[in-house]
């Protein structure tokens, strides 16, 4: 199954579905919606005028995932079909086309969403045709697209741009945790969309944990140099890293912001 065949089945309200808020031509989306990120998204039309876009794509986490059973972050399951929320997915209408997972936030959330999305059976076979990045990476992606680099090659290039080693990943995730806590503390009491805010906090904590666990486990250098090729030892440390992310329960967040 191609990327296009799969993603084109995701239904938006125009087709009486609720998989996402929009699924159609990027050009159409930009012409009828006032998106604050339209300037960055518009750059992709210079690559291909026939790009499609999915906005606010949501789905549950993969319950059969080994990493999810090890992370054991129960609150994410309470969001059901809205556990994962991907702001944008661009995709191409061709047999060997690629898909681009785009976050308007930190790069960490983009790659963690890629990890979570490709755990689902329908996406596993397509993982090599998917690239994850933030809006801050658009220029790099557009420039390198013209060189026809494979998504896996470009993903490694983006990784090197954002962090030198795993310790950088750990530090960024810790900083993001502190940022979430600050947002909770400073949320105005009259904020009108508190329910969505709470969901966003839970999603971010889950993605930070996911990123720390998977990034550590897929690093063959870490396996060899730090764990003498003992997978069990690597998995134990990966779990410890994921557990280092502080979080609040849903009820505790509500208590703080009510």
PDB file of C-alpha atoms in Angstrom:
ATOM      1  CA  UNK A   1       0.000   0.000   0.000  1.00  0.00           C
ATOM      2  CA  UNK A   2       1.305   3.461  -0.873  1.00  0.00           C
ATOM      3  CA  UNK A   3       1.369   6.490   1.425  1.00  0.00           C
ATOM      4  CA  UNK A   4      -1.295   8.139  -0.716  1.00  0.00           C
ATOM      5  CA  UNK A   5      -3.589   5.093  -0.687  1.00  0.00           C
ATOM      6  CA  UNK A   6      -3.471   4.971   3.110  1.00  0.00           C
ATOM      7  CA  UNK A   7      -3.641   8.658   3.998  1.00  0.00           C
ATOM      8  CA  UNK A   8      -6.324   9.528   1.463  1.00  0.00           C
ATOM      9  CA  UNK A   9      -8.734   7.311   3.425  1.00  0.00           C
ATOM     10  CA  UNK A  10      -8.562   9.553   6.494  1.00  0.00           C
ATOM     11  CA  UNK A  11     -11.872  11.380   6.678  1.00  0.00           C
ATOM     12  CA  UNK A  12     -12.456  15.031   7.564  1.00  0.00           C
ATOM     13  CA  UNK A  13     -15.811  16.715   8.384  1.00  0.00           C
ATOM     14  CA  UNK A  14     -16.381  17.534   4.704  1.00  0.00           C
ATOM     15  CA  UNK A  15     -16.688  13.789   4.114  1.00  0.00           C
ATOM     16  CA  UNK A  16     -18.580  13.281   7.363  1.00  0.00           C
ATOM     17  CA  UNK A  17     -15.551  11.898   9.178  1.00  0.00           C
ATOM     18  CA  UNK A  18     -13.543  12.895  12.243  1.00  0.00           C
ATOM     19  CA  UNK A  19     -10.075  11.450  11.665  1.00  0.00           C
ATOM     20  CA  UNK A  20      -8.771  14.961  11.097  1.00  0.00           C
ATOM     21  CA  UNK A  21      -9.939  18.543  10.582  1.00  0.00           C
ATOM     22  CA  UNK A  22      -8.890  18.660   6.899  1.00  0.00           C
ATOM     23  CA  UNK A  23      -7.642  16.229   4.273  1.00  0.00           C
ATOM     24  CA  UNK A  24      -7.189  17.492   0.741  1.00  0.00           C
ATOM     25  CA  UNK A  25      -4.991  19.540  -1.571  1.00  0.00           C
ATOM     26  CA  UNK A  26      -2.504  21.782   0.228  1.00  0.00           C
ATOM     27  CA  UNK A  27      -3.299  24.537  -2.256  1.00  0.00           C
ATOM     28  CA  UNK A  28      -6.993  24.345  -1.383  1.00  0.00           C
ATOM     29  CA  UNK A  29      -6.272  24.344   2.338  1.00  0.00           C
ATOM     30  CA  UNK A  30      -4.140  27.477   2.149  1.00  0.00           C
ATOM     31  CA  UNK A  31      -6.710  29.285   0.010  1.00  0.00           C
ATOM     32  CA  UNK A  32      -9.630  28.731   2.401  1.00  0.00           C
ATOM     33  CA  UNK A  33      -7.940  28.756   5.818  1.00  0.00           C
ATOM     34  CA  UNK A  34      -6.103  31.481   7.704  1.00  0.00           C
ATOM     35  CA  UNK A  35      -3.306  29.332   9.093  1.00  0.00           C
ATOM     36  CA  UNK A  36      -0.588  31.148  11.033  1.00  0.00           C
ATOM     37  CA  UNK A  37       1.925  28.741   9.489  1.00  0.00           C
ATOM     38  CA  UNK A  38       0.774  29.301   5.901  1.00  0.00           C
ATOM     39  CA  UNK A  39       4.052  30.955   4.850  1.00  0.00           C
ATOM     40  CA  UNK A  40       6.089  27.889   5.804  1.00  0.00           C
ATOM     41  CA  UNK A  41       3.571  25.443   4.343  1.00  0.00           C
ATOM     42  CA  UNK A  42       3.397  27.420   1.125  1.00  0.00           C
ATOM     43  CA  UNK A  43       7.069  26.645   0.457  1.00  0.00           C
ATOM     44  CA  UNK A  44       6.141  23.054  -0.294  1.00  0.00           C
ATOM     45  CA  UNK A  45       3.987  24.142  -3.221  1.00  0.00           C
ATOM     46  CA  UNK A  46       7.176  25.216  -4.963  1.00  0.00           C
ATOM     47  CA  UNK A  47       8.293  21.583  -4.801  1.00  0.00           C
ATOM     48  CA  UNK A  48       5.011  20.062  -5.864  1.00  0.00           C
ATOM     49  CA  UNK A  49       1.741  21.900  -6.509  1.00  0.00           C
ATOM     50  CA  UNK A  50      -0.149  18.646  -5.984  1.00  0.00           C
ATOM     51  CA  UNK A  51       0.818  18.094  -2.348  1.00  0.00           C
ATOM     52  CA  UNK A  52      -2.002  16.941  -0.066  1.00  0.00           C
ATOM     53  CA  UNK A  53      -2.268  17.888   3.595  1.00  0.00           C
ATOM     54  CA  UNK A  54      -3.902  16.341   6.640  1.00  0.00           C
ATOM     55  CA  UNK A  55      -4.470  18.727   9.540  1.00  0.00           C
ATOM     56  CA  UNK A  56      -4.949  17.760  13.188  1.00  0.00           C
ATOM     57  CA  UNK A  57      -4.803  14.031  12.570  1.00  0.00           C
ATOM     58  CA  UNK A  58      -5.652  12.117  15.732  1.00  0.00           C
ATOM     59  CA  UNK A  59      -5.505   8.461  16.648  1.00  0.00           C
ATOM     60  CA  UNK A  60      -4.942   6.273  19.721  1.00  0.00           C
ATOM     61  CA  UNK A  61      -1.567   4.969  20.783  1.00  0.00           C
ATOM     62  CA  UNK A  62      -0.681   1.421  19.777  1.00  0.00           C
ATOM     63  CA  UNK A  63      -1.728  -0.734  22.724  1.00  0.00           C
ATOM     64  CA  UNK A  64       0.431  -3.664  21.550  1.00  0.00           C
ATOM     65  CA  UNK A  65       3.630  -1.627  21.468  1.00  0.00           C
ATOM     66  CA  UNK A  66       6.459  -2.978  23.629  1.00  0.00           C
ATOM     67  CA  UNK A  67       7.734   0.518  24.333  1.00  0.00           C
ATOM     68  CA  UNK A  68       4.302   1.658  25.546  1.00  0.00           C
ATOM     69  CA  UNK A  69       4.065  -1.294  27.926  1.00  0.00           C
ATOM     70  CA  UNK A  70       7.495  -0.402  29.310  1.00  0.00           C
ATOM     71  CA  UNK A  71       6.855   3.354  29.530  1.00  0.00           C
ATOM     72  CA  UNK A  72       3.531   2.649  31.267  1.00  0.00           C
ATOM     73  CA  UNK A  73       2.115   6.161  31.111  1.00  0.00           C
ATOM     74  CA  UNK A  74      -1.508   5.383  31.921  1.00  0.00           C
ATOM     75  CA  UNK A  75      -2.969   8.871  31.484  1.00  0.00           C
ATOM     76  CA  UNK A  76      -2.321   8.837  27.733  1.00  0.00           C
ATOM     77  CA  UNK A  77      -4.805   5.965  27.382  1.00  0.00           C
ATOM     78  CA  UNK A  78      -7.514   8.148  28.915  1.00  0.00           C
ATOM     79  CA  UNK A  79      -7.444  10.316  25.788  1.00  0.00           C
ATOM     80  CA  UNK A  80      -8.598   7.328  23.694  1.00  0.00           C
ATOM     81  CA  UNK A  81      -8.717   8.221  19.986  1.00  0.00           C
ATOM     82  CA  UNK A  82      -7.192  11.635  20.660  1.00  0.00           C
ATOM     83  CA  UNK A  83      -4.048  10.310  22.350  1.00  0.00           C
ATOM     84  CA  UNK A  84      -1.926  11.300  19.352  1.00  0.00           C
ATOM     85  CA  UNK A  85      -2.523  14.606  17.610  1.00  0.00           C
ATOM     86  CA  UNK A  86      -0.336  15.464  14.635  1.00  0.00           C
ATOM     87  CA  UNK A  87      -0.730  19.079  13.434  1.00  0.00           C
ATOM     88  CA  UNK A  88       0.207  18.460   9.788  1.00  0.00           C
ATOM     89  CA  UNK A  89       1.014  15.574   7.486  1.00  0.00           C
ATOM     90  CA  UNK A  90       1.950  16.447   3.916  1.00  0.00           C
ATOM     91  CA  UNK A  91       1.854  13.622   1.382  1.00  0.00           C
ATOM     92  CA  UNK A  92       2.283  13.004  -2.317  1.00  0.00           C
ATOM     93  CA  UNK A  93       0.023  11.306  -4.838  1.00  0.00           C
ATOM     94  CA  UNK A  94       2.370   8.752  -6.356  1.00  0.00           C
ATOM     95  CA  UNK A  95       3.226   5.130  -5.751  1.00  0.00           C
ATOM     96  CA  UNK A  96       6.600   5.803  -4.119  1.00  0.00           C
ATOM     97  CA  UNK A  97       5.588   9.132  -2.566  1.00  0.00           C
ATOM     98  CA  UNK A  98       6.645  10.299   0.878  1.00  0.00           C
ATOM     99  CA  UNK A  99       4.844  11.773   3.852  1.00  0.00           C
ATOM    100  CA  UNK A 100       6.047  14.625   6.066  1.00  0.00           C
ATOM    101  CA  UNK A 101       5.045  14.788   9.733  1.00  0.00           C
ATOM    102  CA  UNK A 102       5.254  18.452  10.722  1.00  0.00           C
ATOM    103  CA  UNK A 103       5.000  19.999  14.174  1.00  0.00           C
ATOM    104  CA  UNK A 104       4.751  23.712  14.815  1.00  0.00           C
ATOM    105  CA  UNK A 105       6.603  23.075  18.063  1.00  0.00           C
ATOM    106  CA  UNK A 106       9.859  21.374  19.068  1.00  0.00           C
ATOM    107  CA  UNK A 107      11.570  18.846  16.777  1.00  0.00           C
ATOM    108  CA  UNK A 108      11.458  16.332  19.642  1.00  0.00           C
ATOM    109  CA  UNK A 109       7.652  16.111  19.418  1.00  0.00           C
ATOM    110  CA  UNK A 110       7.807  15.518  15.670  1.00  0.00           C
ATOM    111  CA  UNK A 111      10.160  12.544  15.826  1.00  0.00           C
ATOM    112  CA  UNK A 112       8.376  11.080  18.872  1.00  0.00           C
ATOM    113  CA  UNK A 113       5.103  11.265  16.924  1.00  0.00           C
ATOM    114  CA  UNK A 114       6.819   9.431  14.087  1.00  0.00           C
ATOM    115  CA  UNK A 115       7.835   6.691  16.537  1.00  0.00           C
ATOM    116  CA  UNK A 116       4.287   6.441  17.910  1.00  0.00           C
ATOM    117  CA  UNK A 117       2.581   6.579  14.509  1.00  0.00           C
ATOM    118  CA  UNK A 118       4.740   3.904  12.888  1.00  0.00           C
ATOM    119  CA  UNK A 119       4.031   1.460  15.720  1.00  0.00           C
ATOM    120  CA  UNK A 120       0.561   1.052  14.196  1.00  0.00           C
ATOM    121  CA  UNK A 121       0.397  -1.918  11.857  1.00  0.00           C
ATOM    122  CA  UNK A 122      -0.887   0.064   8.876  1.00  0.00           C
ATOM    123  CA  UNK A 123       2.114   2.431   9.020  1.00  0.00           C
ATOM    124  CA  UNK A 124       4.933  -0.034   9.778  1.00  0.00           C
ATOM    125  CA  UNK A 125       5.658  -0.897   6.162  1.00  0.00           C
ATOM    126  CA  UNK A 126       5.708   2.804   5.242  1.00  0.00           C
ATOM    127  CA  UNK A 127       8.111   4.068   7.893  1.00  0.00           C
ATOM    128  CA  UNK A 128      10.956   4.467   5.384  1.00  0.00           C
ATOM    129  CA  UNK A 129       8.766   6.828   3.365  1.00  0.00           C
ATOM    130  CA  UNK A 130       8.099   9.194   6.261  1.00  0.00           C
ATOM    131  CA  UNK A 131      10.028  12.183   7.561  1.00  0.00           C
ATOM    132  CA  UNK A 132       9.391  14.111  10.783  1.00  0.00           C
ATOM    133  CA  UNK A 133      10.420  17.696  11.462  1.00  0.00           C
ATOM    134  CA  UNK A 134       9.347  21.034  12.941  1.00  0.00           C
ATOM    135  CA  UNK A 135       8.382  24.180  11.068  1.00  0.00           C
ATOM    136  CA  UNK A 136      11.826  25.523  11.882  1.00  0.00           C
ATOM    137  CA  UNK A 137      13.279  22.821   9.618  1.00  0.00           C
ATOM    138  CA  UNK A 138      11.190  23.643   6.544  1.00  0.00           C
ATOM    139  CA  UNK A 139      13.974  25.421   4.659  1.00  0.00           C
ATOM    140  CA  UNK A 140      16.344  22.486   5.175  1.00  0.00           C
ATOM    141  CA  UNK A 141      13.730  19.968   4.068  1.00  0.00           C
ATOM    142  CA  UNK A 142      12.709  21.943   0.980  1.00  0.00           C
ATOM    143  CA  UNK A 143      16.310  22.514  -0.082  1.00  0.00           C
ATOM    144  CA  UNK A 144      17.267  18.876   0.407  1.00  0.00           C
ATOM    145  CA  UNK A 145      14.108  17.633  -1.301  1.00  0.00           C
ATOM    146  CA  UNK A 146      15.508  19.004  -4.540  1.00  0.00           C
ATOM    147  CA  UNK A 147      18.541  16.758  -4.048  1.00  0.00           C
ATOM    148  CA  UNK A 148      16.151  13.783  -3.870  1.00  0.00           C
ATOM    149  CA  UNK A 149      17.569  12.515  -0.574  1.00  0.00           C
ATOM    150  CA  UNK A 150      15.811   9.534   0.968  1.00  0.00           C
ATOM    151  CA  UNK A 151      13.733  10.384   4.079  1.00  0.00           C
ATOM    152  CA  UNK A 152      15.997   8.213   6.258  1.00  0.00           C
ATOM    153  CA  UNK A 153      19.091  10.133   5.091  1.00  0.00           C
ATOM    154  CA  UNK A 154      17.450  13.504   5.667  1.00  0.00           C
ATOM    155  CA  UNK A 155      16.125  12.384   9.075  1.00  0.00           C
ATOM    156  CA  UNK A 156      19.669  11.596  10.207  1.00  0.00           C
ATOM    157  CA  UNK A 157      20.778  14.997   8.933  1.00  0.00           C
ATOM    158  CA  UNK A 158      18.043  16.724  10.945  1.00  0.00           C
ATOM    159  CA  UNK A 159      18.940  14.701  14.027  1.00  0.00           C
ATOM    160  CA  UNK A 160      22.528  15.919  13.789  1.00  0.00           C
ATOM    161  CA  UNK A 161      21.277  19.480  13.389  1.00  0.00           C
ATOM    162  CA  UNK A 162      19.262  19.318  16.606  1.00  0.00           C
ATOM    163  CA  UNK A 163      21.483  17.246  18.894  1.00  0.00           C
ATOM    164  CA  UNK A 164      25.049  15.948  18.971  1.00  0.00           C
ATOM    165  CA  UNK A 165      24.386  12.916  21.150  1.00  0.00           C
ATOM    166  CA  UNK A 166      21.801  11.242  23.360  1.00  0.00           C
ATOM    167  CA  UNK A 167      22.629  13.529  26.276  1.00  0.00           C
ATOM    168  CA  UNK A 168      21.392  16.445  24.174  1.00  0.00           C
ATOM    169  CA  UNK A 169      18.114  14.585  23.632  1.00  0.00           C
ATOM    170  CA  UNK A 170      17.813  14.002  27.367  1.00  0.00           C
ATOM    171  CA  UNK A 171      18.521  17.660  28.145  1.00  0.00           C
ATOM    172  CA  UNK A 172      16.007  18.927  25.582  1.00  0.00           C
ATOM    173  CA  UNK A 173      13.307  16.617  26.950  1.00  0.00           C
ATOM    174  CA  UNK A 174      14.035  17.767  30.497  1.00  0.00           C
ATOM    175  CA  UNK A 175      13.796  21.413  29.393  1.00  0.00           C
ATOM    176  CA  UNK A 176      10.491  20.698  27.692  1.00  0.00           C
ATOM    177  CA  UNK A 177       9.159  19.116  30.892  1.00  0.00           C
ATOM    178  CA  UNK A 178      10.048  22.266  32.801  1.00  0.00           C
ATOM    179  CA  UNK A 179       8.356  24.335  30.100  1.00  0.00           C
ATOM    180  CA  UNK A 180       5.117  22.353  30.469  1.00  0.00           C
ATOM    181  CA  UNK A 181       5.176  22.810  34.238  1.00  0.00           C
ATOM    182  CA  UNK A 182       5.671  26.552  33.788  1.00  0.00           C
ATOM    183  CA  UNK A 183       2.744  26.741  31.352  1.00  0.00           C
ATOM    184  CA  UNK A 184       0.524  25.006  33.904  1.00  0.00           C
ATOM    185  CA  UNK A 185       1.598  27.393  36.664  1.00  0.00           C
ATOM    186  CA  UNK A 186       1.065  30.458  34.505  1.00  0.00           C
ATOM    187  CA  UNK A 187      -2.191  29.505  32.751  1.00  0.00           C
ATOM    188  CA  UNK A 188      -4.736  32.328  33.203  1.00  0.00           C
ATOM    189  CA  UNK A 189      -7.689  31.326  35.378  1.00  0.00           C
ATOM    190  CA  UNK A 190     -10.105  32.574  32.715  1.00  0.00           C
ATOM    191  CA  UNK A 191      -8.497  30.500  29.935  1.00  0.00           C
ATOM    192  CA  UNK A 192     -11.400  29.142  27.892  1.00  0.00           C
ATOM    193  CA  UNK A 193      -9.933  25.950  26.424  1.00  0.00           C
ATOM    194  CA  UNK A 194      -8.685  24.258  29.566  1.00  0.00           C
ATOM    195  CA  UNK A 195      -9.725  20.769  28.495  1.00  0.00           C
ATOM    196  CA  UNK A 196      -7.631  20.978  25.318  1.00  0.00           C
ATOM    197  CA  UNK A 197      -4.762  22.430  27.337  1.00  0.00           C
ATOM    198  CA  UNK A 198      -4.819  19.441  29.716  1.00  0.00           C
ATOM    199  CA  UNK A 199      -4.873  17.009  26.789  1.00  0.00           C
ATOM    200  CA  UNK A 200      -1.922  18.801  25.213  1.00  0.00           C
ATOM    201  CA  UNK A 201       0.110  18.470  28.418  1.00  0.00           C
ATOM    202  CA  UNK A 202      -0.577  14.733  28.610  1.00  0.00           C
ATOM    203  CA  UNK A 203       0.343  14.239  24.951  1.00  0.00           C
ATOM    204  CA  UNK A 204       3.605  16.128  25.361  1.00  0.00           C
ATOM    205  CA  UNK A 205       4.659  14.167  28.427  1.00  0.00           C
ATOM    206  CA  UNK A 206       3.912  10.931  26.592  1.00  0.00           C
ATOM    207  CA  UNK A 207       5.916  12.015  23.532  1.00  0.00           C
ATOM    208  CA  UNK A 208       8.883  13.060  25.677  1.00  0.00           C
ATOM    209  CA  UNK A 209       8.903   9.657  27.352  1.00  0.00           C
ATOM    210  CA  UNK A 210       8.496   7.927  24.002  1.00  0.00           C
ATOM    211  CA  UNK A 211      11.380   9.875  22.491  1.00  0.00           C
ATOM    212  CA  UNK A 212      13.770   9.157  25.346  1.00  0.00           C
ATOM    213  CA  UNK A 213      12.989   5.449  25.338  1.00  0.00           C
ATOM    214  CA  UNK A 214      13.036   4.776  21.595  1.00  0.00           C
ATOM    215  CA  UNK A 215      15.980   7.050  20.809  1.00  0.00           C
ATOM    216  CA  UNK A 216      18.081   5.172  23.356  1.00  0.00           C
ATOM    217  CA  UNK A 217      16.971   1.735  22.168  1.00  0.00           C
ATOM    218  CA  UNK A 218      17.649   2.305  18.455  1.00  0.00           C
ATOM    219  CA  UNK A 219      21.194   3.566  19.051  1.00  0.00           C
ATOM    220  CA  UNK A 220      23.511   0.649  18.205  1.00  0.00           C
ATOM    221  CA  UNK A 221      26.517   2.644  19.372  1.00  0.00           C
ATOM    222  CA  UNK A 222      25.017   2.970  22.849  1.00  0.00           C
ATOM    223  CA  UNK A 223      24.221  -0.750  22.887  1.00  0.00           C
ATOM    224  CA  UNK A 224      27.824  -1.654  22.094  1.00  0.00           C
ATOM    225  CA  UNK A 225      29.743   1.011  24.015  1.00  0.00           C
ATOM    226  CA  UNK A 226      27.626   1.385  27.153  1.00  0.00           C
ATOM    227  CA  UNK A 227      25.972  -2.011  27.484  1.00  0.00           C
ATOM    228  CA  UNK A 228      28.394  -4.489  25.892  1.00  0.00           C
ATOM    229  CA  UNK A 229      25.677  -5.557  23.440  1.00  0.00           C
ATOM    230  CA  UNK A 230      23.385  -6.656  26.286  1.00  0.00           C
ATOM    231  CA  UNK A 231      19.872  -5.624  25.170  1.00  0.00           C
ATOM    232  CA  UNK A 232      18.364  -6.170  28.626  1.00  0.00           C
ATOM    233  CA  UNK A 233      20.797  -3.684  30.141  1.00  0.00           C
ATOM    234  CA  UNK A 234      20.081  -1.136  27.398  1.00  0.00           C
ATOM    235  CA  UNK A 235      16.315  -1.539  27.843  1.00  0.00           C
ATOM    236  CA  UNK A 236      16.600  -1.026  31.598  1.00  0.00           C
ATOM    237  CA  UNK A 237      18.513   2.231  31.131  1.00  0.00           C
ATOM    238  CA  UNK A 238      16.100   3.396  28.407  1.00  0.00           C
ATOM    239  CA  UNK A 239      13.211   2.896  30.832  1.00  0.00           C
ATOM    240  CA  UNK A 240      15.094   4.775  33.529  1.00  0.00           C
ATOM    241  CA  UNK A 241      15.567   7.700  31.147  1.00  0.00           C
ATOM    242  CA  UNK A 242      11.873   7.723  30.217  1.00  0.00           C
ATOM    243  CA  UNK A 243      10.927   7.560  33.904  1.00  0.00           C
ATOM    244  CA  UNK A 244      13.048  10.665  34.558  1.00  0.00           C
ATOM    245  CA  UNK A 245      10.355  12.800  32.909  1.00  0.00           C
ATOM    246  CA  UNK A 246       8.283  14.356  35.672  1.00  0.00           C
ATOM    247  CA  UNK A 247       4.569  14.594  35.057  1.00  0.00           C
ATOM    248  CA  UNK A 248       1.325  15.415  36.814  1.00  0.00           C
ATOM    249  CA  UNK A 249      -1.857  13.364  36.773  1.00  0.00           C
ATOM    250  CA  UNK A 250      -4.854  14.729  34.903  1.00  0.00           C
ATOM    251  CA  UNK A 251      -6.646  15.442  38.178  1.00  0.00           C
ATOM    252  CA  UNK A 252      -3.592  17.293  39.540  1.00  0.00           C
ATOM    253  CA  UNK A 253      -3.424  19.518  36.454  1.00  0.00           C
ATOM    254  CA  UNK A 254      -7.102  20.378  36.816  1.00  0.00           C
ATOM    255  CA  UNK A 255      -6.587  21.163  40.489  1.00  0.00           C
ATOM    256  CA  UNK A 256      -3.840  23.619  39.530  1.00  0.00           C
ATOM    257  CA  UNK A 257      -5.677  25.415  36.739  1.00  0.00           C
ATOM    258  CA  UNK A 258      -9.281  25.456  37.949  1.00  0.00           C
TER     259      UNK A 258
END
